[in-house]
Amino acid sequence: MRILHTSDWHIGRSFHGHATLDALRGVLEALAGQVRQHAVDLVVVAGDVFDSAAPAAAAYTLLTDTLRALADAGATVVVTSGNHDSAARLGFQSALLRDGIHIITDPAAVGVPVTVADEHGPLHVYGIPYLEPVLLRSVWPGVRTQADVVTRAMDLVRADSARRGGRSVAIAHCFAAGVQPTPHLERDIQQGGLDVVPLSAFDGVDYMALGHIHGRQQLSRAVRYAGAPLHYSFDEGAKPRGSWLVELDAGGLADVRWLPLPVPRPLATVNATLDELLTDKRFAEHADHWIRAEYTDPLPQRDPMRRLLARFPFCAEVRHAPVAGPAGDGRTYAQRVRAARNDAELVDAFLAHVRGGEGASPREAELVRELLDERTRVEAGT
């Protein structure tokens, strides 16, 4: 049995204000190509299919086209909802889907498998949609956290699997112990702080397909995140995009391989003075990349985005990241102000404070003196 594990498509998400729908369509077409190339029997999508609870019409079109392509390539498809999805919107048409495509969004379905078979017998696939503890306390008394609800769901999976016998795969969307999240990217799944599901909660199945973390991660041989198929943040630009190809034989998990997906436009962070960013040949290789530009000039520069776009048409973010100045003399701003003997020194104290130790440059000091002299002449009426 060959299984393709993917997750976190986030259909409809933008990248620094730029639409990603066309780029994602191309990547998901490549995913369907992996299914054909490797004769995949089952595709599991571990949540966050959409990026929002109210996706635009074009997002539904892409989802429909992709599910059809995966099924036409010969695979059974099992999709679960994530914390970004609206379970109601994602699952509203599940009863109308063609045979071989299953969208699981109802917590009441936890513990009820989709069963597929090969020459080694049945494989039971247990989809666990994103579970909100506060909404399940009346059904599962005592649950308070994601760890509680995922553990309770896996208890149902283990009990059903034991009754049926054979091999089993489960799908969930959560933070698992040992993950390394991408800063400021994955929306926290919390109930009173960071809510981590222990690895022991996933025991008892042959493979655990997880979603929510956007970079691929292996927490154990049988517990993995596939990550998102597209880069949605500069902080994940170095992380590969792809899917896990999982093979099960008669005894259970036999092999897991990484299948890379194409990156429509690479991401790069470039760091130098603004003039170097605009002229230095070493940055020429990034001309067609998504760019986060960090210019290191001591002072903010005029119109940096407009100027950078002339060289980097896909510059998406500009940051002023000055190189740290002198450490200073250790005095507080109030101490510097009290020590100032005149207005020029007062201005210099302010500049040293906001710049982390570096006061006025010679040219700035000259301009300050001219302005102060002009004020003195105006006040004197001369």
PDB file of C-alpha atoms in Angstrom, residues 26-238:
ATOM      1  CA  GLY A  26       0.917  24.419 -10.194  1.00  0.00           C
ATOM      2  CA  VAL A  27       2.356  22.737  -7.086  1.00  0.00           C
ATOM      3  CA  LEU A  28      -0.821  20.729  -6.463  1.00  0.00           C
ATOM      4  CA  GLU A  29      -0.789  19.612 -10.095  1.00  0.00           C
ATOM      5  CA  ALA A  30       2.738  18.331  -9.438  1.00  0.00           C
ATOM      6  CA  LEU A  31       1.384  16.532  -6.368  1.00  0.00           C
ATOM      7  CA  ALA A  32      -1.141  14.743  -8.556  1.00  0.00           C
ATOM      8  CA  GLY A  33       1.770  13.878 -10.839  1.00  0.00           C
ATOM      9  CA  GLN A  34       3.521  12.207  -7.888  1.00  0.00           C
ATOM     10  CA  VAL A  35       0.427  10.073  -7.347  1.00  0.00           C
ATOM     11  CA  ARG A  36       0.534   8.864 -10.963  1.00  0.00           C
ATOM     12  CA  GLN A  37       4.306   8.418 -11.079  1.00  0.00           C
ATOM     13  CA  HIS A  38       4.507   6.349  -7.895  1.00  0.00           C
ATOM     14  CA  ALA A  39       1.203   4.471  -8.265  1.00  0.00           C
ATOM     15  CA  VAL A  40      -0.080   5.868  -4.979  1.00  0.00           C
ATOM     16  CA  ASP A  41      -3.104   4.093  -3.531  1.00  0.00           C
ATOM     17  CA  LEU A  42      -4.094   6.617  -0.846  1.00  0.00           C
ATOM     18  CA  VAL A  43      -3.600  10.383  -0.366  1.00  0.00           C
ATOM     19  CA  VAL A  44      -4.084  11.838   3.127  1.00  0.00           C
ATOM     20  CA  VAL A  45      -4.405  15.608   3.629  1.00  0.00           C
ATOM     21  CA  ALA A  46      -3.841  16.506   7.296  1.00  0.00           C
ATOM     22  CA  GLY A  47      -5.834  19.707   7.714  1.00  0.00           C
ATOM     23  CA  ASP A  48      -5.676  23.430   6.917  1.00  0.00           C
ATOM     24  CA  VAL A  49      -6.969  22.862   3.416  1.00  0.00           C
ATOM     25  CA  PHE A  50      -8.167  26.478   3.272  1.00  0.00           C
ATOM     26  CA  ASP A  51      -6.444  29.448   4.852  1.00  0.00           C
ATOM     27  CA  SER A  52      -9.586  30.974   6.307  1.00  0.00           C
ATOM     28  CA  ALA A  53     -13.005  30.007   7.561  1.00  0.00           C
ATOM     29  CA  ALA A  54     -14.632  31.892   4.658  1.00  0.00           C
ATOM     30  CA  PRO A  55     -12.599  31.142   1.503  1.00  0.00           C
ATOM     31  CA  ALA A  56     -13.305  32.851  -1.793  1.00  0.00           C
ATOM     32  CA  ALA A  57     -15.040  31.014  -4.639  1.00  0.00           C
ATOM     33  CA  ALA A  58     -11.747  30.505  -6.491  1.00  0.00           C
ATOM     34  CA  ALA A  59     -10.397  28.571  -3.505  1.00  0.00           C
ATOM     35  CA  TYR A  60     -13.276  26.070  -3.751  1.00  0.00           C
ATOM     36  CA  THR A  61     -12.594  25.689  -7.468  1.00  0.00           C
ATOM     37  CA  LEU A  62      -8.940  24.840  -6.835  1.00  0.00           C
ATOM     38  CA  LEU A  63      -9.873  22.335  -4.130  1.00  0.00           C
ATOM     39  CA  THR A  64     -12.427  20.631  -6.385  1.00  0.00           C
ATOM     40  CA  ASP A  65      -9.995  20.473  -9.301  1.00  0.00           C
ATOM     41  CA  THR A  66      -7.227  19.048  -7.091  1.00  0.00           C
ATOM     42  CA  LEU A  67      -9.385  16.379  -5.458  1.00  0.00           C
ATOM     43  CA  ARG A  68     -10.614  15.324  -8.885  1.00  0.00           C
ATOM     44  CA  ALA A  69      -7.057  15.152 -10.222  1.00  0.00           C
ATOM     45  CA  LEU A  70      -5.872  13.029  -7.283  1.00  0.00           C
ATOM     46  CA  ALA A  71      -8.786  10.619  -7.712  1.00  0.00           C
ATOM     47  CA  ASP A  72      -8.298  10.471 -11.488  1.00  0.00           C
ATOM     48  CA  ALA A  73      -4.650   9.568 -10.835  1.00  0.00           C
ATOM     49  CA  GLY A  74      -5.890   6.422  -9.113  1.00  0.00           C
ATOM     50  CA  ALA A  75      -5.831   7.269  -5.390  1.00  0.00           C
ATOM     51  CA  THR A  76      -8.410   7.193  -2.634  1.00  0.00           C
ATOM     52  CA  VAL A  77      -8.317  10.603  -0.925  1.00  0.00           C
ATOM     53  CA  VAL A  78      -8.957  11.287   2.778  1.00  0.00           C
ATOM     54  CA  VAL A  79      -9.042  14.945   3.882  1.00  0.00           C
ATOM     55  CA  THR A  80      -9.437  16.272   7.433  1.00  0.00           C
ATOM     56  CA  SER A  81     -10.090  19.812   8.638  1.00  0.00           C
ATOM     57  CA  GLY A  82      -7.516  21.973  10.435  1.00  0.00           C
ATOM     58  CA  ASN A  83      -7.737  24.949  12.763  1.00  0.00           C
ATOM     59  CA  HIS A  84      -7.795  27.394   9.823  1.00  0.00           C
ATOM     60  CA  ASP A  85     -10.698  25.614   8.169  1.00  0.00           C
ATOM     61  CA  SER A  86     -14.389  26.038   8.817  1.00  0.00           C
ATOM     62  CA  ALA A  87     -15.457  22.454   9.370  1.00  0.00           C
ATOM     63  CA  ALA A  88     -18.957  23.285   8.147  1.00  0.00           C
ATOM     64  CA  ARG A  89     -17.779  24.934   4.923  1.00  0.00           C
ATOM     65  CA  LEU A  90     -15.119  22.341   4.167  1.00  0.00           C
ATOM     66  CA  GLY A  91     -17.471  19.447   4.834  1.00  0.00           C
ATOM     67  CA  PHE A  92     -20.759  20.766   3.458  1.00  0.00           C
ATOM     68  CA  GLN A  93     -20.478  18.862   0.185  1.00  0.00           C
ATOM     69  CA  SER A  94     -18.860  15.704   1.563  1.00  0.00           C
ATOM     70  CA  ALA A  95     -22.024  13.652   0.994  1.00  0.00           C
ATOM     71  CA  LEU A  96     -22.024  14.689  -2.668  1.00  0.00           C
ATOM     72  CA  LEU A  97     -18.427  13.761  -3.423  1.00  0.00           C
ATOM     73  CA  ARG A  98     -17.603  10.989  -5.841  1.00  0.00           C
ATOM     74  CA  ASP A  99     -16.582   7.579  -4.562  1.00  0.00           C
ATOM     75  CA  GLY A 100     -13.029   7.502  -3.305  1.00  0.00           C
ATOM     76  CA  ILE A 101     -12.939  11.073  -1.923  1.00  0.00           C
ATOM     77  CA  HIS A 102     -13.642  11.485   1.799  1.00  0.00           C
ATOM     78  CA  ILE A 103     -13.691  14.779   3.735  1.00  0.00           C
ATOM     79  CA  ILE A 104     -13.833  14.268   7.501  1.00  0.00           C
ATOM     80  CA  THR A 105     -14.829  17.301   9.573  1.00  0.00           C
ATOM     81  CA  ASP A 106     -17.311  15.926  12.152  1.00  0.00           C
ATOM     82  CA  PRO A 107     -15.898  14.953  15.589  1.00  0.00           C
ATOM     83  CA  ALA A 108     -18.649  12.313  15.787  1.00  0.00           C
ATOM     84  CA  ALA A 109     -16.837  10.434  12.991  1.00  0.00           C
ATOM     85  CA  VAL A 110     -13.681   9.949  15.072  1.00  0.00           C
ATOM     86  CA  GLY A 111     -13.006   6.234  15.412  1.00  0.00           C
ATOM     87  CA  VAL A 112     -14.912   5.335  12.239  1.00  0.00           C
ATOM     88  CA  PRO A 113     -12.401   4.475   9.495  1.00  0.00           C
ATOM     89  CA  VAL A 114     -12.254   4.743   5.759  1.00  0.00           C
ATOM     90  CA  THR A 115     -11.145   1.245   4.753  1.00  0.00           C
ATOM     91  CA  VAL A 116      -9.092   0.486   1.671  1.00  0.00           C
ATOM     92  CA  ALA A 117      -7.489  -2.802   0.740  1.00  0.00           C
ATOM     93  CA  ASP A 118      -4.523  -4.264  -1.128  1.00  0.00           C
ATOM     94  CA  GLU A 119      -3.070  -7.734  -1.533  1.00  0.00           C
ATOM     95  CA  HIS A 120      -2.150  -7.773   2.167  1.00  0.00           C
ATOM     96  CA  GLY A 121      -5.682  -7.096   3.357  1.00  0.00           C
ATOM     97  CA  PRO A 122      -7.535  -4.061   4.742  1.00  0.00           C
ATOM     98  CA  LEU A 123      -6.040  -0.758   5.836  1.00  0.00           C
ATOM     99  CA  HIS A 124      -8.164   1.335   8.192  1.00  0.00           C
ATOM    100  CA  VAL A 125      -7.668   5.097   7.820  1.00  0.00           C
ATOM    101  CA  TYR A 126      -8.841   7.181  10.785  1.00  0.00           C
ATOM    102  CA  GLY A 127      -9.308  10.860  10.113  1.00  0.00           C
ATOM    103  CA  ILE A 128      -9.307  13.133  13.177  1.00  0.00           C
ATOM    104  CA  PRO A 129     -10.563  16.633  12.309  1.00  0.00           C
ATOM    105  CA  TYR A 130      -9.297  19.598  14.308  1.00  0.00           C
ATOM    106  CA  LEU A 131     -10.913  19.267  17.734  1.00  0.00           C
ATOM    107  CA  GLU A 132     -11.790  22.317  19.850  1.00  0.00           C
ATOM    108  CA  PRO A 133     -11.782  21.261  23.531  1.00  0.00           C
ATOM    109  CA  VAL A 134     -14.392  23.790  24.657  1.00  0.00           C
ATOM    110  CA  LEU A 135     -16.890  22.416  22.122  1.00  0.00           C
ATOM    111  CA  LEU A 136     -16.350  18.796  23.137  1.00  0.00           C
ATOM    112  CA  ARG A 137     -16.645  18.964  26.920  1.00  0.00           C
ATOM    113  CA  SER A 138     -20.298  17.962  26.814  1.00  0.00           C
ATOM    114  CA  VAL A 139     -19.443  14.925  24.678  1.00  0.00           C
ATOM    115  CA  TRP A 140     -16.126  13.980  26.280  1.00  0.00           C
ATOM    116  CA  PRO A 141     -16.372  15.095  29.947  1.00  0.00           C
ATOM    117  CA  GLY A 142     -13.107  16.230  31.487  1.00  0.00           C
ATOM    118  CA  VAL A 143     -11.267  17.326  28.332  1.00  0.00           C
ATOM    119  CA  ARG A 144      -9.636  20.738  28.630  1.00  0.00           C
ATOM    120  CA  THR A 145      -6.690  20.837  26.244  1.00  0.00           C
ATOM    121  CA  GLN A 146      -5.644  19.730  22.788  1.00  0.00           C
ATOM    122  CA  ALA A 147      -3.619  16.981  24.446  1.00  0.00           C
ATOM    123  CA  ASP A 148      -6.811  15.774  26.134  1.00  0.00           C
ATOM    124  CA  VAL A 149      -8.978  15.718  22.998  1.00  0.00           C
ATOM    125  CA  VAL A 150      -6.347  14.207  20.708  1.00  0.00           C
ATOM    126  CA  THR A 151      -5.577  11.512  23.284  1.00  0.00           C
ATOM    127  CA  ARG A 152      -9.305  10.770  23.658  1.00  0.00           C
ATOM    128  CA  ALA A 153      -9.672  10.594  19.871  1.00  0.00           C
ATOM    129  CA  MET A 154      -6.711   8.233  19.582  1.00  0.00           C
ATOM    130  CA  ASP A 155      -8.207   6.053  22.313  1.00  0.00           C
ATOM    131  CA  LEU A 156     -11.284   5.654  20.084  1.00  0.00           C
ATOM    132  CA  VAL A 157      -9.028   4.894  17.115  1.00  0.00           C
ATOM    133  CA  ARG A 158      -7.085   2.245  19.041  1.00  0.00           C
ATOM    134  CA  ALA A 159     -10.246   0.614  20.346  1.00  0.00           C
ATOM    135  CA  ASP A 160     -11.839   0.383  16.912  1.00  0.00           C
ATOM    136  CA  SER A 161      -8.620  -0.785  15.285  1.00  0.00           C
ATOM    137  CA  ALA A 162      -8.255  -3.566  17.867  1.00  0.00           C
ATOM    138  CA  ARG A 163     -11.768  -4.799  17.092  1.00  0.00           C
ATOM    139  CA  ARG A 164     -11.238  -4.779  13.342  1.00  0.00           C
ATOM    140  CA  GLY A 165      -7.657  -6.024  13.202  1.00  0.00           C
ATOM    141  CA  GLY A 166      -5.297  -5.321  10.320  1.00  0.00           C
ATOM    142  CA  ARG A 167      -3.202  -2.241   9.628  1.00  0.00           C
ATOM    143  CA  SER A 168      -4.126   1.332  10.518  1.00  0.00           C
ATOM    144  CA  VAL A 169      -3.201   4.912   9.707  1.00  0.00           C
ATOM    145  CA  ALA A 170      -4.424   8.018  11.552  1.00  0.00           C
ATOM    146  CA  ILE A 171      -4.486  11.695  10.560  1.00  0.00           C
ATOM    147  CA  ALA A 172      -4.484  14.648  12.987  1.00  0.00           C
ATOM    148  CA  HIS A 173      -3.821  18.396  13.066  1.00  0.00           C
ATOM    149  CA  CYS A 174      -2.010  19.596  16.193  1.00  0.00           C
ATOM    150  CA  PHE A 175       1.252  20.595  17.879  1.00  0.00           C
ATOM    151  CA  ALA A 176       3.100  17.413  18.822  1.00  0.00           C
ATOM    152  CA  ALA A 177       5.907  17.194  21.354  1.00  0.00           C
ATOM    153  CA  GLY A 178       9.291  17.875  19.773  1.00  0.00           C
ATOM    154  CA  VAL A 179       8.156  20.034  16.844  1.00  0.00           C
ATOM    155  CA  GLN A 180      10.034  23.136  15.738  1.00  0.00           C
ATOM    156  CA  PRO A 181       7.401  25.680  14.618  1.00  0.00           C
ATOM    157  CA  THR A 182       8.112  28.497  12.178  1.00  0.00           C
ATOM    158  CA  PRO A 183       8.104  31.781  14.154  1.00  0.00           C
ATOM    159  CA  HIS A 184       4.975  33.925  13.627  1.00  0.00           C
ATOM    160  CA  LEU A 185       3.563  31.515  11.035  1.00  0.00           C
ATOM    161  CA  GLU A 186       1.566  28.625  12.415  1.00  0.00           C
ATOM    162  CA  ARG A 187      -1.409  29.883  14.377  1.00  0.00           C
ATOM    163  CA  ASP A 188      -1.097  28.633  17.942  1.00  0.00           C
ATOM    164  CA  ILE A 189      -3.454  25.829  18.911  1.00  0.00           C
ATOM    165  CA  GLN A 190      -3.817  26.818  22.533  1.00  0.00           C
ATOM    166  CA  GLN A 191      -5.949  26.396  25.567  1.00  0.00           C
ATOM    167  CA  GLY A 192      -4.155  28.375  28.251  1.00  0.00           C
ATOM    168  CA  GLY A 193      -0.664  28.505  26.764  1.00  0.00           C
ATOM    169  CA  LEU A 194       1.141  26.370  24.224  1.00  0.00           C
ATOM    170  CA  ASP A 195      -0.755  23.086  24.091  1.00  0.00           C
ATOM    171  CA  VAL A 196       1.508  20.199  23.122  1.00  0.00           C
ATOM    172  CA  VAL A 197       0.296  16.663  22.430  1.00  0.00           C
ATOM    173  CA  PRO A 198       2.714  14.014  23.759  1.00  0.00           C
ATOM    174  CA  LEU A 199       4.119  11.526  21.263  1.00  0.00           C
ATOM    175  CA  SER A 200       2.712   8.675  23.342  1.00  0.00           C
ATOM    176  CA  ALA A 201      -0.784   9.801  22.302  1.00  0.00           C
ATOM    177  CA  PHE A 202      -0.081   8.508  18.775  1.00  0.00           C
ATOM    178  CA  ASP A 203       0.885   4.960  19.757  1.00  0.00           C
ATOM    179  CA  GLY A 204      -0.990   2.048  18.256  1.00  0.00           C
ATOM    180  CA  VAL A 205      -1.138   2.882  14.548  1.00  0.00           C
ATOM    181  CA  ASP A 206       1.241   1.941  11.764  1.00  0.00           C
ATOM    182  CA  TYR A 207       1.627   5.547  10.586  1.00  0.00           C
ATOM    183  CA  MET A 208       0.560   8.915  12.027  1.00  0.00           C
ATOM    184  CA  ALA A 209       0.136  11.698   9.447  1.00  0.00           C
ATOM    185  CA  LEU A 210       0.242  15.096  11.143  1.00  0.00           C
ATOM    186  CA  GLY A 211      -0.533  18.612   9.961  1.00  0.00           C
ATOM    187  CA  HIS A 212      -0.146  22.164  11.310  1.00  0.00           C
ATOM    188  CA  ILE A 213       3.649  22.635  11.162  1.00  0.00           C
ATOM    189  CA  HIS A 214       4.739  24.112   7.811  1.00  0.00           C
ATOM    190  CA  GLY A 215       8.119  22.403   7.570  1.00  0.00           C
ATOM    191  CA  ARG A 216       8.643  18.654   7.213  1.00  0.00           C
ATOM    192  CA  GLN A 217       9.543  16.993  10.500  1.00  0.00           C
ATOM    193  CA  GLN A 218      10.098  13.436  11.651  1.00  0.00           C
ATOM    194  CA  LEU A 219       9.202  12.932  15.314  1.00  0.00           C
ATOM    195  CA  SER A 220       9.612   9.171  15.124  1.00  0.00           C
ATOM    196  CA  ARG A 221       9.784   6.676  12.291  1.00  0.00           C
ATOM    197  CA  ALA A 222       5.988   6.492  12.181  1.00  0.00           C
ATOM    198  CA  VAL A 223       5.024  10.044  13.281  1.00  0.00           C
ATOM    199  CA  ARG A 224       5.715  12.852  10.783  1.00  0.00           C
ATOM    200  CA  TYR A 225       4.697  16.263   9.495  1.00  0.00           C
ATOM    201  CA  ALA A 226       4.731  16.794   5.730  1.00  0.00           C
ATOM    202  CA  GLY A 227       4.633  20.605   5.948  1.00  0.00           C
ATOM    203  CA  ALA A 228       3.026  23.010   3.504  1.00  0.00           C
ATOM    204  CA  PRO A 229       3.483  22.514  -0.261  1.00  0.00           C
ATOM    205  CA  LEU A 230       4.233  26.228  -0.780  1.00  0.00           C
ATOM    206  CA  HIS A 231       6.405  28.705   1.114  1.00  0.00           C
ATOM    207  CA  TYR A 232       4.228  31.177   3.011  1.00  0.00           C
ATOM    208  CA  SER A 233       6.931  32.966   5.028  1.00  0.00           C
ATOM    209  CA  PHE A 234      10.530  34.092   4.595  1.00  0.00           C
ATOM    210  CA  ASP A 235      11.340  32.316   7.854  1.00  0.00           C
ATOM    211  CA  GLU A 236      10.665  28.979   6.148  1.00  0.00           C
ATOM    212  CA  GLY A 237      12.407  29.822   2.883  1.00  0.00           C
ATOM    213  CA  ALA A 238      15.179  27.273   3.412  1.00  0.00           C
TER     214      ALA A 238
END
